[in-house]
CHARMM-style PDB file with segment names, atoms N, HN, CA, C and O in Angstrom:
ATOM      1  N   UNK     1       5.963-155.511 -44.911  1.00  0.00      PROA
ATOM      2  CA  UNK     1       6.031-154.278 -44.155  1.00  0.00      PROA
ATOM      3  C   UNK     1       7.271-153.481 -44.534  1.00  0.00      PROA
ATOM      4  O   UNK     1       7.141-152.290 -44.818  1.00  0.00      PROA
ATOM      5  N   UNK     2       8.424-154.044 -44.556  1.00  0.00      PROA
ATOM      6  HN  UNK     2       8.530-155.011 -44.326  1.00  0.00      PROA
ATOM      7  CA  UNK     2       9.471-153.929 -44.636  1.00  0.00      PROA
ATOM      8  C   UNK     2       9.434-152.912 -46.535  1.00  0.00      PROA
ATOM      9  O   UNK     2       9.995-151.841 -46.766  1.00  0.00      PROA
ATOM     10  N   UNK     3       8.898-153.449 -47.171  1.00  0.00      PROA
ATOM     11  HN  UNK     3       8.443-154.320 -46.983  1.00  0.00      PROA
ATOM     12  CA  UNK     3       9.329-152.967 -48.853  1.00  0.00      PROA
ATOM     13  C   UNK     3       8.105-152.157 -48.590  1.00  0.00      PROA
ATOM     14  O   UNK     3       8.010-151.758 -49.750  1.00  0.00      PROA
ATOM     15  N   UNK     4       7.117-151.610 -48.005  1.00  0.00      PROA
ATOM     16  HN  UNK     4       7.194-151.934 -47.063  1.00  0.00      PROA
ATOM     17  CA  UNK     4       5.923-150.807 -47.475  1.00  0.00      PROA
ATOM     18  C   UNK     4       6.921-149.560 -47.298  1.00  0.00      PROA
ATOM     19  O   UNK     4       6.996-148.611 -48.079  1.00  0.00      PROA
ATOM     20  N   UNK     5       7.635-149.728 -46.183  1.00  0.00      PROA
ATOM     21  HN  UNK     5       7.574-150.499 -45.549  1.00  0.00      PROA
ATOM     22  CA  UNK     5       8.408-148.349 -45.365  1.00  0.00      PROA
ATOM     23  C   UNK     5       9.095-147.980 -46.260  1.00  0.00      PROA
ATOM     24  O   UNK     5       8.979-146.788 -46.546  1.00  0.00      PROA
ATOM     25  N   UNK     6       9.971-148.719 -46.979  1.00  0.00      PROA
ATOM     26  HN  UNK     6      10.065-149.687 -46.747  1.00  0.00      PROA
ATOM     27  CA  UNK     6      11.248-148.557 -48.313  1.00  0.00      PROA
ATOM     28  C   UNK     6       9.958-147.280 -49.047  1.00  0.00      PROA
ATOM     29  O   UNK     6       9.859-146.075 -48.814  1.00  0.00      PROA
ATOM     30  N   UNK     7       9.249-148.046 -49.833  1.00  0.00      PROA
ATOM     31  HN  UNK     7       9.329-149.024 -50.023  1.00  0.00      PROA
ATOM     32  CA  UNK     7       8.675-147.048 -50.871  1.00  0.00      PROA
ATOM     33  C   UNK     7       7.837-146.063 -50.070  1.00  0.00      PROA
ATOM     34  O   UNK     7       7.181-145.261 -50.735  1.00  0.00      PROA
ATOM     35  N   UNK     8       7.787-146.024 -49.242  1.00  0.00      PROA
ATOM     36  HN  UNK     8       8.319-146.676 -48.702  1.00  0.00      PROA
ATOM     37  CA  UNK     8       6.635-145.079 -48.512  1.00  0.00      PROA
ATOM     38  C   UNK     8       7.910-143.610 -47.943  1.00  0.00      PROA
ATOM     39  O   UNK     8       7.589-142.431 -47.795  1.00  0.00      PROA
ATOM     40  N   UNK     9       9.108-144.119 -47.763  1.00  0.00      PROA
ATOM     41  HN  UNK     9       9.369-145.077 -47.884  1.00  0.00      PROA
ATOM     42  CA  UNK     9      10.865-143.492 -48.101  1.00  0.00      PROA
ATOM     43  C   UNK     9      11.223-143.127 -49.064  1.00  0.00      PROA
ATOM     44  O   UNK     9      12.381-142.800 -49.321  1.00  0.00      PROA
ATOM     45  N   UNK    10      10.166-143.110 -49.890  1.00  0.00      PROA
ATOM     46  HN  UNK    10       9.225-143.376 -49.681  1.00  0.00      PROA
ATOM     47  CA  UNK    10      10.995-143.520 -51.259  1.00  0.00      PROA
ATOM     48  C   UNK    10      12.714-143.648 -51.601  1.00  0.00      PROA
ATOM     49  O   UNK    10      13.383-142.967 -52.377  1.00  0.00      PROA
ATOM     50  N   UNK    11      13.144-144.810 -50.689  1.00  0.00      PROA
ATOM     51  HN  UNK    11      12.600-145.363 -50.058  1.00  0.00      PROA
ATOM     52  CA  UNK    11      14.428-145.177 -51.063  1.00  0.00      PROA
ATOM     53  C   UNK    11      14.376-146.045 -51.987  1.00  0.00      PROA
ATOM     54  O   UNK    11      13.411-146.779 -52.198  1.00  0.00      PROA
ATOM     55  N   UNK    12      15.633-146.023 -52.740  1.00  0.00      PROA
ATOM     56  HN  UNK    12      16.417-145.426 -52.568  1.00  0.00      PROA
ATOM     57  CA  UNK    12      15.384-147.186 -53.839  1.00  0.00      PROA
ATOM     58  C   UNK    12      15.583-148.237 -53.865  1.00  0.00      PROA
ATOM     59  O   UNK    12      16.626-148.463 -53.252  1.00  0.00      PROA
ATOM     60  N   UNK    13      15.025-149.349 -54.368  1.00  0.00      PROA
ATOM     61  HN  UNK    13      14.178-149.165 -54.867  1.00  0.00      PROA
ATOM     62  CA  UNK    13      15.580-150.905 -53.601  1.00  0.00      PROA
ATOM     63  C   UNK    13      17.247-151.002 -53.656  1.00  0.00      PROA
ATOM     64  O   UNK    13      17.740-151.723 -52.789  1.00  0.00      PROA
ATOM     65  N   UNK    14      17.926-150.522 -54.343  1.00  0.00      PROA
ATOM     66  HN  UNK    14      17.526-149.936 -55.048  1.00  0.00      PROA
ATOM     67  CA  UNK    14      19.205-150.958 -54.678  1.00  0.00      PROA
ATOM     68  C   UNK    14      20.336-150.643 -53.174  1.00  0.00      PROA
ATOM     69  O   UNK    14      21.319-151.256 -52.759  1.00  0.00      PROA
ATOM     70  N   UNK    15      19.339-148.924 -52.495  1.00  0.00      PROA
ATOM     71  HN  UNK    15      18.541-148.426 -52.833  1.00  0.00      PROA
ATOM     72  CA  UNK    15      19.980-149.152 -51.248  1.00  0.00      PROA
ATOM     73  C   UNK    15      18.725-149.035 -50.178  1.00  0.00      PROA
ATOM     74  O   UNK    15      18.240-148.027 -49.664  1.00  0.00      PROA
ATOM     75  N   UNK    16      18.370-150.446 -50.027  1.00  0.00      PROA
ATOM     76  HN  UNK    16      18.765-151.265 -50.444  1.00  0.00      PROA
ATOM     77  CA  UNK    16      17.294-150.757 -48.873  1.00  0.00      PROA
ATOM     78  C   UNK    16      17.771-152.129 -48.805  1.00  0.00      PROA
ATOM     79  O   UNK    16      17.394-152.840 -49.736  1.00  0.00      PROA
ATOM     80  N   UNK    17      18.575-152.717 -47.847  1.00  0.00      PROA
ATOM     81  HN  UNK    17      18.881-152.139 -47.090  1.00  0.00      PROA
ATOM     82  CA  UNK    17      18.959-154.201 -47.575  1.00  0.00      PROA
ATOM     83  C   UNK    17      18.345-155.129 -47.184  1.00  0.00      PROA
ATOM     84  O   UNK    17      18.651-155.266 -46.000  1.00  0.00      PROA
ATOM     85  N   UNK    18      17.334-156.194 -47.602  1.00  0.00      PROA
ATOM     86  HN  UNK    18      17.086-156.082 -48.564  1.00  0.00      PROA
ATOM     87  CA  UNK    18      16.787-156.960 -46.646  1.00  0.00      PROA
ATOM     88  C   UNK    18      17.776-158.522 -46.803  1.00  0.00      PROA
ATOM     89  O   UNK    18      18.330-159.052 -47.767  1.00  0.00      PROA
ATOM     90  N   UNK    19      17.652-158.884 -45.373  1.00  0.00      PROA
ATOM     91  HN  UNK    19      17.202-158.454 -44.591  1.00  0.00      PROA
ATOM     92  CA  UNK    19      17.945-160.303 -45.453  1.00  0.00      PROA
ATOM     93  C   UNK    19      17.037-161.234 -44.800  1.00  0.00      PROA
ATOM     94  O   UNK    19      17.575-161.957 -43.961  1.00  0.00      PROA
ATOM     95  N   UNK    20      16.197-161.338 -44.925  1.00  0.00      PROA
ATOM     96  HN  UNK    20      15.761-160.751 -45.606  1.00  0.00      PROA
ATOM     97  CA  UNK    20      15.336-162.703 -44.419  1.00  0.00      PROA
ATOM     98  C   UNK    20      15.197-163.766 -44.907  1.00  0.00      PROA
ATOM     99  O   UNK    20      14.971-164.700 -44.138  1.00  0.00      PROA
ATOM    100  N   UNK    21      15.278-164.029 -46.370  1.00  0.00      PROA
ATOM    101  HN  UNK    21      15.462-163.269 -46.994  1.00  0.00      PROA
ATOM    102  CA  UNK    21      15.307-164.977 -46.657  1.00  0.00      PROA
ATOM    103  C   UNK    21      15.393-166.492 -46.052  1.00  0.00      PROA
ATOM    104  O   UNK    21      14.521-167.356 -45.953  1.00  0.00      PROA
ATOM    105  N   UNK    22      16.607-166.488 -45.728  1.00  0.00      PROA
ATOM    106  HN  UNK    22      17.315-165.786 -45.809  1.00  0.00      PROA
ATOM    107  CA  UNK    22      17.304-167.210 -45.430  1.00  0.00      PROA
ATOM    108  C   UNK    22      17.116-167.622 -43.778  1.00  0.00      PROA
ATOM    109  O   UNK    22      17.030-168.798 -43.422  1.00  0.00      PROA
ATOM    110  N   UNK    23      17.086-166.926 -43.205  1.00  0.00      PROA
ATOM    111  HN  UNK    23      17.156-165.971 -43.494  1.00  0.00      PROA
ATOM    112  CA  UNK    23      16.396-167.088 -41.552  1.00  0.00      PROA
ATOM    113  C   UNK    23      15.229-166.193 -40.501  1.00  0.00      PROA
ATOM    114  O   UNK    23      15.100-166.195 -39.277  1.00  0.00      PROA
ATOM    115  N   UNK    24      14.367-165.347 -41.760  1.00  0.00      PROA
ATOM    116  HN  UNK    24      14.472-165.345 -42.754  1.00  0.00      PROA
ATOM    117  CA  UNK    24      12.977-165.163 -41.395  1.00  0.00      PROA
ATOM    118  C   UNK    24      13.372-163.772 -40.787  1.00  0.00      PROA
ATOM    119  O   UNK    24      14.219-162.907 -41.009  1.00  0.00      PROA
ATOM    120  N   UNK    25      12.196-164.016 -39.790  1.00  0.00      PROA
ATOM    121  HN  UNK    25      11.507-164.719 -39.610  1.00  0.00      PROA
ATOM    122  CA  UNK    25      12.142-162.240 -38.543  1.00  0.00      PROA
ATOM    123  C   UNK    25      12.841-162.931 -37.433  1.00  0.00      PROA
ATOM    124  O   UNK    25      12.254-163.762 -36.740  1.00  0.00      PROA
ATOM    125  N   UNK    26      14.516-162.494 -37.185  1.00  0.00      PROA
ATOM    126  HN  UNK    26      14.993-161.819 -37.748  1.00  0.00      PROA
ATOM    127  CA  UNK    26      14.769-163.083 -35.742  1.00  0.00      PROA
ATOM    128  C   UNK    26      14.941-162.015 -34.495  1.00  0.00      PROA
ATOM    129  O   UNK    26      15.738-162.045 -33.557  1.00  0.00      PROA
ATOM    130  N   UNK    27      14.033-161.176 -34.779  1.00  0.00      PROA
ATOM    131  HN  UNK    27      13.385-161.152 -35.541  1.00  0.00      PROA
ATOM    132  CA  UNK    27      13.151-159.774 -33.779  1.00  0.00      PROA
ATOM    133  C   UNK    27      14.736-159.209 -33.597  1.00  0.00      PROA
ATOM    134  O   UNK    27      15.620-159.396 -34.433  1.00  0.00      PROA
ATOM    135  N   UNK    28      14.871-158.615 -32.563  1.00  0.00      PROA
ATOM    136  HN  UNK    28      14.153-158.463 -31.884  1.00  0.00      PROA
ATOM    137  CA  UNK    28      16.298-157.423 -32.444  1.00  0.00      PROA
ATOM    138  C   UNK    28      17.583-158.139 -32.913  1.00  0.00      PROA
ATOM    139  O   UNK    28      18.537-157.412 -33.193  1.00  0.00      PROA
ATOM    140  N   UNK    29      17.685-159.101 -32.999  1.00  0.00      PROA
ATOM    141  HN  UNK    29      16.910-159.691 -32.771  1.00  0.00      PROA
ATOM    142  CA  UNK    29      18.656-159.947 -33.544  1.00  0.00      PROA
ATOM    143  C   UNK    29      18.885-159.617 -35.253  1.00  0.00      PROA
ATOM    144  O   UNK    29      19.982-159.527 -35.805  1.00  0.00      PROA
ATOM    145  N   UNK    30      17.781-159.496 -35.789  1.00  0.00      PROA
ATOM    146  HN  UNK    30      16.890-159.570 -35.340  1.00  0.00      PROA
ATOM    147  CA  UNK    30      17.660-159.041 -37.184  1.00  0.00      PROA
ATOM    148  C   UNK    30      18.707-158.124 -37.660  1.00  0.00      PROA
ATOM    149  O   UNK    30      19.670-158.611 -38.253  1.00  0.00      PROA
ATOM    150  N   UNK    31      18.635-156.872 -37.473  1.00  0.00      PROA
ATOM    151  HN  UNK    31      17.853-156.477 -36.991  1.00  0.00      PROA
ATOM    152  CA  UNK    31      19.509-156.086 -37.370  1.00  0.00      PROA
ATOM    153  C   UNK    31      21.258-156.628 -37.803  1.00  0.00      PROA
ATOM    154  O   UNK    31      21.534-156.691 -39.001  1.00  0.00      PROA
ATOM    155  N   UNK    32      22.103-156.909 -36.987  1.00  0.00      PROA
ATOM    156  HN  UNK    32      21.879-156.857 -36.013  1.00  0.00      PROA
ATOM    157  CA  UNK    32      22.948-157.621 -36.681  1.00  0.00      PROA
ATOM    158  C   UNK    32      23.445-158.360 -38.211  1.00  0.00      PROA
ATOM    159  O   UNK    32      24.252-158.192 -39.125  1.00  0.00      PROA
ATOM    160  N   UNK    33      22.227-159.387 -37.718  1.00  0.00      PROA
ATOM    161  HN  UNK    33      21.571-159.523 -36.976  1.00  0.00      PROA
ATOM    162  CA  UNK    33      22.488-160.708 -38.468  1.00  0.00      PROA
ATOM    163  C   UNK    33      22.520-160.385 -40.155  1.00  0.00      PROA
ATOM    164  O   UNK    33      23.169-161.007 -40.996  1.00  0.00      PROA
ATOM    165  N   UNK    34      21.710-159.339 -40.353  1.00  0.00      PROA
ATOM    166  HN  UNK    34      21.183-158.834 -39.670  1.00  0.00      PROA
ATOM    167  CA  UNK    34      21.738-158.664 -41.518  1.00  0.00      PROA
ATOM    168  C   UNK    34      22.860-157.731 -42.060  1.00  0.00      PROA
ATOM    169  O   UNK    34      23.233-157.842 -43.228  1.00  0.00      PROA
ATOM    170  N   UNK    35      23.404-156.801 -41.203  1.00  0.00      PROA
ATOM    171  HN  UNK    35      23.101-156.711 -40.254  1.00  0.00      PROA
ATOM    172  CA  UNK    35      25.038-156.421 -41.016  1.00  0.00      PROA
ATOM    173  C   UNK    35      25.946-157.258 -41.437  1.00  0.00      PROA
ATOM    174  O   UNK    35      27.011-156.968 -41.982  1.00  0.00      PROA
ATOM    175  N   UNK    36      25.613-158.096 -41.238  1.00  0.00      PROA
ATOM    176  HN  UNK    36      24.748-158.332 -40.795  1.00  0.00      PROA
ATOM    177  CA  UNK    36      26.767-159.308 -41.357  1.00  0.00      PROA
ATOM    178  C   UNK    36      26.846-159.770 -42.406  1.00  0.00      PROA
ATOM    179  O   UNK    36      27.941-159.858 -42.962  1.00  0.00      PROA
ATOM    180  N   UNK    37      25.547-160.260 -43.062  1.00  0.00      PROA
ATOM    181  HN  UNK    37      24.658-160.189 -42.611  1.00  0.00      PROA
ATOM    182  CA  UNK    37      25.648-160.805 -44.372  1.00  0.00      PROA
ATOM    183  C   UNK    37      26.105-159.815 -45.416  1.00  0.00      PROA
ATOM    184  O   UNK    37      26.887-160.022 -46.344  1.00  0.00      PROA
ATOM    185  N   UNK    38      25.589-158.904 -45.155  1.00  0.00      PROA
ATOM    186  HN  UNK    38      24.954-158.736 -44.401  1.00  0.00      PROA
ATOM    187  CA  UNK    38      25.699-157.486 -46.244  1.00  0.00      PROA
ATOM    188  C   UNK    38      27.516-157.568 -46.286  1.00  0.00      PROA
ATOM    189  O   UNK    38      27.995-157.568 -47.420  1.00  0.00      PROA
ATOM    190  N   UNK    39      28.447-157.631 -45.167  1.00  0.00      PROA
ATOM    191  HN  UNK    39      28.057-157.630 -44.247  1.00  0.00      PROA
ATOM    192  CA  UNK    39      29.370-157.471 -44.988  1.00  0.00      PROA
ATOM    193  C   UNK    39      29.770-158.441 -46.020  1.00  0.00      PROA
ATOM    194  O   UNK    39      30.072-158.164 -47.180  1.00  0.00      PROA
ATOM    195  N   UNK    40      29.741-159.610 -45.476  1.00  0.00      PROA
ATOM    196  HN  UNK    40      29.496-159.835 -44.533  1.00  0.00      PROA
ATOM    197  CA  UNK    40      29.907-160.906 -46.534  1.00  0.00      PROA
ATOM    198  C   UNK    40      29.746-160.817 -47.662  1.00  0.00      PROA
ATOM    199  O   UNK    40      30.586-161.335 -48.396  1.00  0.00      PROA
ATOM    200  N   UNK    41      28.819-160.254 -48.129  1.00  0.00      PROA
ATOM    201  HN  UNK    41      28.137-159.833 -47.532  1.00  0.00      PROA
ATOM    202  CA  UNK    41      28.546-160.081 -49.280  1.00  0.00      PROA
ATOM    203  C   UNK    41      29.616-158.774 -50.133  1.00  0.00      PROA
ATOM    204  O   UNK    41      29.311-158.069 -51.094  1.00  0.00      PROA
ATOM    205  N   UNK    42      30.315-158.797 -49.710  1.00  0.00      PROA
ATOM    206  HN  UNK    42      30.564-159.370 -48.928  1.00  0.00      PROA
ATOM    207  CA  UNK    42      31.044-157.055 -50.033  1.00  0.00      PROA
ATOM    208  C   UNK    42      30.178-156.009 -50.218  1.00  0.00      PROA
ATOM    209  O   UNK    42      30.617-154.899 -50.518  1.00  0.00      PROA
ATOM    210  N   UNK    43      29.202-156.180 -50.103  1.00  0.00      PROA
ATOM    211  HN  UNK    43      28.846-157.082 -49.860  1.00  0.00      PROA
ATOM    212  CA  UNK    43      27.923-154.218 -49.562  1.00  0.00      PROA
ATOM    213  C   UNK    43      28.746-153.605 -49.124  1.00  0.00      PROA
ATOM    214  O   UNK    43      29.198-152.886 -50.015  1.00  0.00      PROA
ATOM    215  N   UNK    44      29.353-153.423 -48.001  1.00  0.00      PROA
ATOM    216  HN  UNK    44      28.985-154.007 -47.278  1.00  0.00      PROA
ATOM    217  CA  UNK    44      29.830-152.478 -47.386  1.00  0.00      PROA
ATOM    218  C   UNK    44      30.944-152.238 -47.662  1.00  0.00      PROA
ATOM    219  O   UNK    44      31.876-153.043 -47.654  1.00  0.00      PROA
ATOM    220  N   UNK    45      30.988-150.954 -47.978  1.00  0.00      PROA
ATOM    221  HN  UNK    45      30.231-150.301 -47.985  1.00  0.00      PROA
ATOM    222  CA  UNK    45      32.292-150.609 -48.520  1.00  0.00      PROA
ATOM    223  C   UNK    45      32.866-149.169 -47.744  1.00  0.00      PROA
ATOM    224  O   UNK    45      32.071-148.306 -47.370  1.00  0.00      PROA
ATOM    225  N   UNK    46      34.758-149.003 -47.508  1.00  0.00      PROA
ATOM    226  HN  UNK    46      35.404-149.703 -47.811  1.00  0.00      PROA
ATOM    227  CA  UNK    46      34.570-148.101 -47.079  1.00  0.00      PROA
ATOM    228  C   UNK    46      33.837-146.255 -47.641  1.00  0.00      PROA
ATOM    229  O   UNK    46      33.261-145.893 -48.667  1.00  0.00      PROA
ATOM    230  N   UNK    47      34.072-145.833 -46.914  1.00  0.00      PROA
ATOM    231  HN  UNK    47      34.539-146.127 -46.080  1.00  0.00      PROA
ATOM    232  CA  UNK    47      32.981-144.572 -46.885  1.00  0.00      PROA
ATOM    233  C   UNK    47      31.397-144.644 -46.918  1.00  0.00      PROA
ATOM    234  O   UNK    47      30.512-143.814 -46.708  1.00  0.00      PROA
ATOM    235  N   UNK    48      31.409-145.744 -47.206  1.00  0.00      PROA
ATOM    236  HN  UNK    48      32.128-146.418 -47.377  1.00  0.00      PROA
ATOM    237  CA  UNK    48      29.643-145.862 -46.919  1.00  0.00      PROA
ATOM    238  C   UNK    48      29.072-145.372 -45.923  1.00  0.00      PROA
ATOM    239  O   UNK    48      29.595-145.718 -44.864  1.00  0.00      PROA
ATOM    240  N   UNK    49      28.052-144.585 -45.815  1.00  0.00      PROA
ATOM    241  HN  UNK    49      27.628-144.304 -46.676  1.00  0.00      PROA
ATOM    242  CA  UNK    49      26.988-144.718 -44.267  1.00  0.00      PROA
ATOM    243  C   UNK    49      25.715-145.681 -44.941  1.00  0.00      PROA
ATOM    244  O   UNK    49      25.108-145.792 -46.007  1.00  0.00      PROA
ATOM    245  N   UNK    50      25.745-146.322 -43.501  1.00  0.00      PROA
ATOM    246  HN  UNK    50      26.237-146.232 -42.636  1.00  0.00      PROA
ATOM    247  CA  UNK    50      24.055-147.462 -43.460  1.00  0.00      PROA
ATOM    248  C   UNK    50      23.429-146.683 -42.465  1.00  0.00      PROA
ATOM    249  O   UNK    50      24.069-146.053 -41.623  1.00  0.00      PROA
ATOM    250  N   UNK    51      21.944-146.709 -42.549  1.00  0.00      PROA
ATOM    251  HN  UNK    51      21.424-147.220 -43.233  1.00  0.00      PROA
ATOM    252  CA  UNK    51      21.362-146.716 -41.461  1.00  0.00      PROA
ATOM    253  C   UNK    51      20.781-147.695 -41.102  1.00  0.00      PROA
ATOM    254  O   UNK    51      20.096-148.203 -41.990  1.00  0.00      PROA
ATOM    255  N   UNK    52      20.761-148.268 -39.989  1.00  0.00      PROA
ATOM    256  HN  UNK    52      21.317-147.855 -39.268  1.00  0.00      PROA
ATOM    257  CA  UNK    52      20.825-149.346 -39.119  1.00  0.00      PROA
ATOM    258  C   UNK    52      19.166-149.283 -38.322  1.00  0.00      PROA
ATOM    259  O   UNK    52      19.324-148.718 -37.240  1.00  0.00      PROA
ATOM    260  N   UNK    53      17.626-149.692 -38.528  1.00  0.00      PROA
ATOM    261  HN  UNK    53      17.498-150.151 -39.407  1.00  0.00      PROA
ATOM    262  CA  UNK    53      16.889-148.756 -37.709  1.00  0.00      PROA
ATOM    263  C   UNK    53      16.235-150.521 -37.256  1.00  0.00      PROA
ATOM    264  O   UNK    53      16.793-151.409 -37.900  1.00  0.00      PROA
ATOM    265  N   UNK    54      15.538-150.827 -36.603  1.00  0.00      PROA
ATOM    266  HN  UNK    54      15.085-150.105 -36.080  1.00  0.00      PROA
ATOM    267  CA  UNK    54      14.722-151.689 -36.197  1.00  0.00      PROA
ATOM    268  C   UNK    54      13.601-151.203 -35.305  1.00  0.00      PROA
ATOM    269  O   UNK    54      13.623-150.165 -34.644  1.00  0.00      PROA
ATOM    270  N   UNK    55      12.685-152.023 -35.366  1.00  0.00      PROA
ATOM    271  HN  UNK    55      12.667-152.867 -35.903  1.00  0.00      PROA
ATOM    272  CA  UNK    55      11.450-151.508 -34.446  1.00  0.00      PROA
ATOM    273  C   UNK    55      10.912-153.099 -34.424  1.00  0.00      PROA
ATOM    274  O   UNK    55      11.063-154.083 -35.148  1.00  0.00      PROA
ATOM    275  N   UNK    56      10.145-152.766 -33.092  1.00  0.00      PROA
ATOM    276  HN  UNK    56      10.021-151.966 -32.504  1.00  0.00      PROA
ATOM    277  CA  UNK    56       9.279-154.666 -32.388  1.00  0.00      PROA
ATOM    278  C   UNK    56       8.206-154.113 -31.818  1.00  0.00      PROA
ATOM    279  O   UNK    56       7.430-153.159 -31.882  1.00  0.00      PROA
ATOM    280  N   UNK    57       8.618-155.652 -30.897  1.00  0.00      PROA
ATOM    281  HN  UNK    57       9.248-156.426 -30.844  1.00  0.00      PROA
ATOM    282  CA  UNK    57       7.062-155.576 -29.823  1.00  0.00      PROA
ATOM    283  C   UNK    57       7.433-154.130 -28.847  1.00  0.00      PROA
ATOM    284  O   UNK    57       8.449-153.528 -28.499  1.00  0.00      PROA
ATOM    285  N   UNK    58       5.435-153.959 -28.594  1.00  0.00      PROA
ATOM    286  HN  UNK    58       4.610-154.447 -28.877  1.00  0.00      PROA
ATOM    287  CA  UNK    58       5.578-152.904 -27.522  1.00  0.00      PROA
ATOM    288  C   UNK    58       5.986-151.601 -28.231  1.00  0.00      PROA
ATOM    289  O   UNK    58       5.841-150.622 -27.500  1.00  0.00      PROA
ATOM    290  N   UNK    59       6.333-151.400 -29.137  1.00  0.00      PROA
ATOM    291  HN  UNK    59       6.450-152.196 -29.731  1.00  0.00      PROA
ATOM    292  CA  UNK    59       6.726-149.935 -30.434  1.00  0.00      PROA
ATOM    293  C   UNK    59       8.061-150.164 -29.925  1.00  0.00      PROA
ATOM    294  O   UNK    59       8.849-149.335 -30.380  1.00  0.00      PROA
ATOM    295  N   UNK    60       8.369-150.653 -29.466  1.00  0.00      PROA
ATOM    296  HN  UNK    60       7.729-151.327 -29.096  1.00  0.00      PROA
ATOM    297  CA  UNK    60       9.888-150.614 -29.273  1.00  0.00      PROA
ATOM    298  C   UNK    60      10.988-150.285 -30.933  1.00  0.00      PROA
ATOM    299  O   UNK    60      11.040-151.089 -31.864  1.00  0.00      PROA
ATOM    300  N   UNK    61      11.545-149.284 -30.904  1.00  0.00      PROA
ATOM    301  HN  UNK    61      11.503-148.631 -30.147  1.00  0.00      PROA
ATOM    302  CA  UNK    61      12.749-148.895 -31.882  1.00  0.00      PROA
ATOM    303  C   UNK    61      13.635-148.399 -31.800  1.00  0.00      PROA
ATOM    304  O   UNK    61      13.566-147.539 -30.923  1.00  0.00      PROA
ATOM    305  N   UNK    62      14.798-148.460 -32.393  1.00  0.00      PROA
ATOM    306  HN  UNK    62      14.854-149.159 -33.106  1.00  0.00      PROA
ATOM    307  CA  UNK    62      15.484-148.014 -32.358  1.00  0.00      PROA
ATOM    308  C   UNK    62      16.498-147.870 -33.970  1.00  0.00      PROA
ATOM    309  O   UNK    62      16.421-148.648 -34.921  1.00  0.00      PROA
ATOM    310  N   UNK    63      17.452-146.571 -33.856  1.00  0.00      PROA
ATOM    311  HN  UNK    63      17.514-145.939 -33.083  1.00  0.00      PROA
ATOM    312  CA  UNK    63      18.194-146.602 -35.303  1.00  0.00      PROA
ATOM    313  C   UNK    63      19.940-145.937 -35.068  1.00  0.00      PROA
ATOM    314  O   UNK    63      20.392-145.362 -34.078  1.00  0.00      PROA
ATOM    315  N   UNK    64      20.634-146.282 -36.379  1.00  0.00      PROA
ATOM    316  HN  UNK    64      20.267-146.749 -37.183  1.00  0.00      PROA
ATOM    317  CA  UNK    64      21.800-145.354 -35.614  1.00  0.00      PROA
ATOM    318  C   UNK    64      22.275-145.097 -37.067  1.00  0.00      PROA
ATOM    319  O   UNK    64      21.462-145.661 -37.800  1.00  0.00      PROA
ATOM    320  N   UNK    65      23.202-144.513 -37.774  1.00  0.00      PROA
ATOM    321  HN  UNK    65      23.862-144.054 -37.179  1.00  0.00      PROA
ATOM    322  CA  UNK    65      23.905-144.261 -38.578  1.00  0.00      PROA
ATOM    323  C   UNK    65      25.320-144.386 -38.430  1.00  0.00      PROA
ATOM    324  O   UNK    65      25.920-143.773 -37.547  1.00  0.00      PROA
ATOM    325  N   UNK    66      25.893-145.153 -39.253  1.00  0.00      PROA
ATOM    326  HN  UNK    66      25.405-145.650 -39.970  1.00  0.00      PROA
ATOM    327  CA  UNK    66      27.639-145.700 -39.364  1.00  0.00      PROA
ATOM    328  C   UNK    66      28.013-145.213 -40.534  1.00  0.00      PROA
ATOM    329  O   UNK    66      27.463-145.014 -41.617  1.00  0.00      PROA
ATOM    330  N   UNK    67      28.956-145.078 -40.132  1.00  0.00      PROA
ATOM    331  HN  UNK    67      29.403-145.239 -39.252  1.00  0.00      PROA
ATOM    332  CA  UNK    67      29.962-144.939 -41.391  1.00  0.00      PROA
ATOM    333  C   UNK    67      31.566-145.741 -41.487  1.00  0.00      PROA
ATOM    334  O   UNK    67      32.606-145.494 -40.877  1.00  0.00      PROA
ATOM    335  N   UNK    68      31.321-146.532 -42.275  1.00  0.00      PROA
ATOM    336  HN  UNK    68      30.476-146.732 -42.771  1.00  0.00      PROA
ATOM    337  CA  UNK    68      32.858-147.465 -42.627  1.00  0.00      PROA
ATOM    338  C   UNK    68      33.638-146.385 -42.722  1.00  0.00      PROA
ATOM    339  O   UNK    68      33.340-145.192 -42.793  1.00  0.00      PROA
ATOM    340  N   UNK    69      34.908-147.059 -42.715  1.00  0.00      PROA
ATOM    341  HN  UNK    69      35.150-148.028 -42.657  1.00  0.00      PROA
ATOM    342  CA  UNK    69      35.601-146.498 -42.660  1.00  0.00      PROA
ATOM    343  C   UNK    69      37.081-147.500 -43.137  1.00  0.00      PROA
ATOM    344  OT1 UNK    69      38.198-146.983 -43.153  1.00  0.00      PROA
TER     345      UNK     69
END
């Protein structure tokens, strides 16, 4: 679903972040837990903006835009 929305965005994979691998769909928690690794990973750098968006059960979504700093 996830690489569906990316190209259907046409964003390019290089900035579309997924992390599941490693511990699946953990529903609004996802978000987060994915922040984090990216961090770890040095992704984030300052001046960057991410957008941050999730959606679940019930259509439930939500998104925000950051910027490091």
């Amino acid at each position: 679903m996830l690489e569906h929305l990316r190209k259907k965005m046409d964003i390019a994979s290089e900035n579309f972040y997924i992390y599941m691998a490693a511990i699946g769909n953990t529903v609004s928690s996802s978000v987060p837990v994915a922040l984090d690794e990216a961090m770890k990973e040095k992704q984030v750098t300052p001046q960057t903006k991410w957008l941050l968006a999730g959606f679940g059960v019930g259509y439930s979504w939500a998104g925000t835009v950051i910027t490091f700093i």
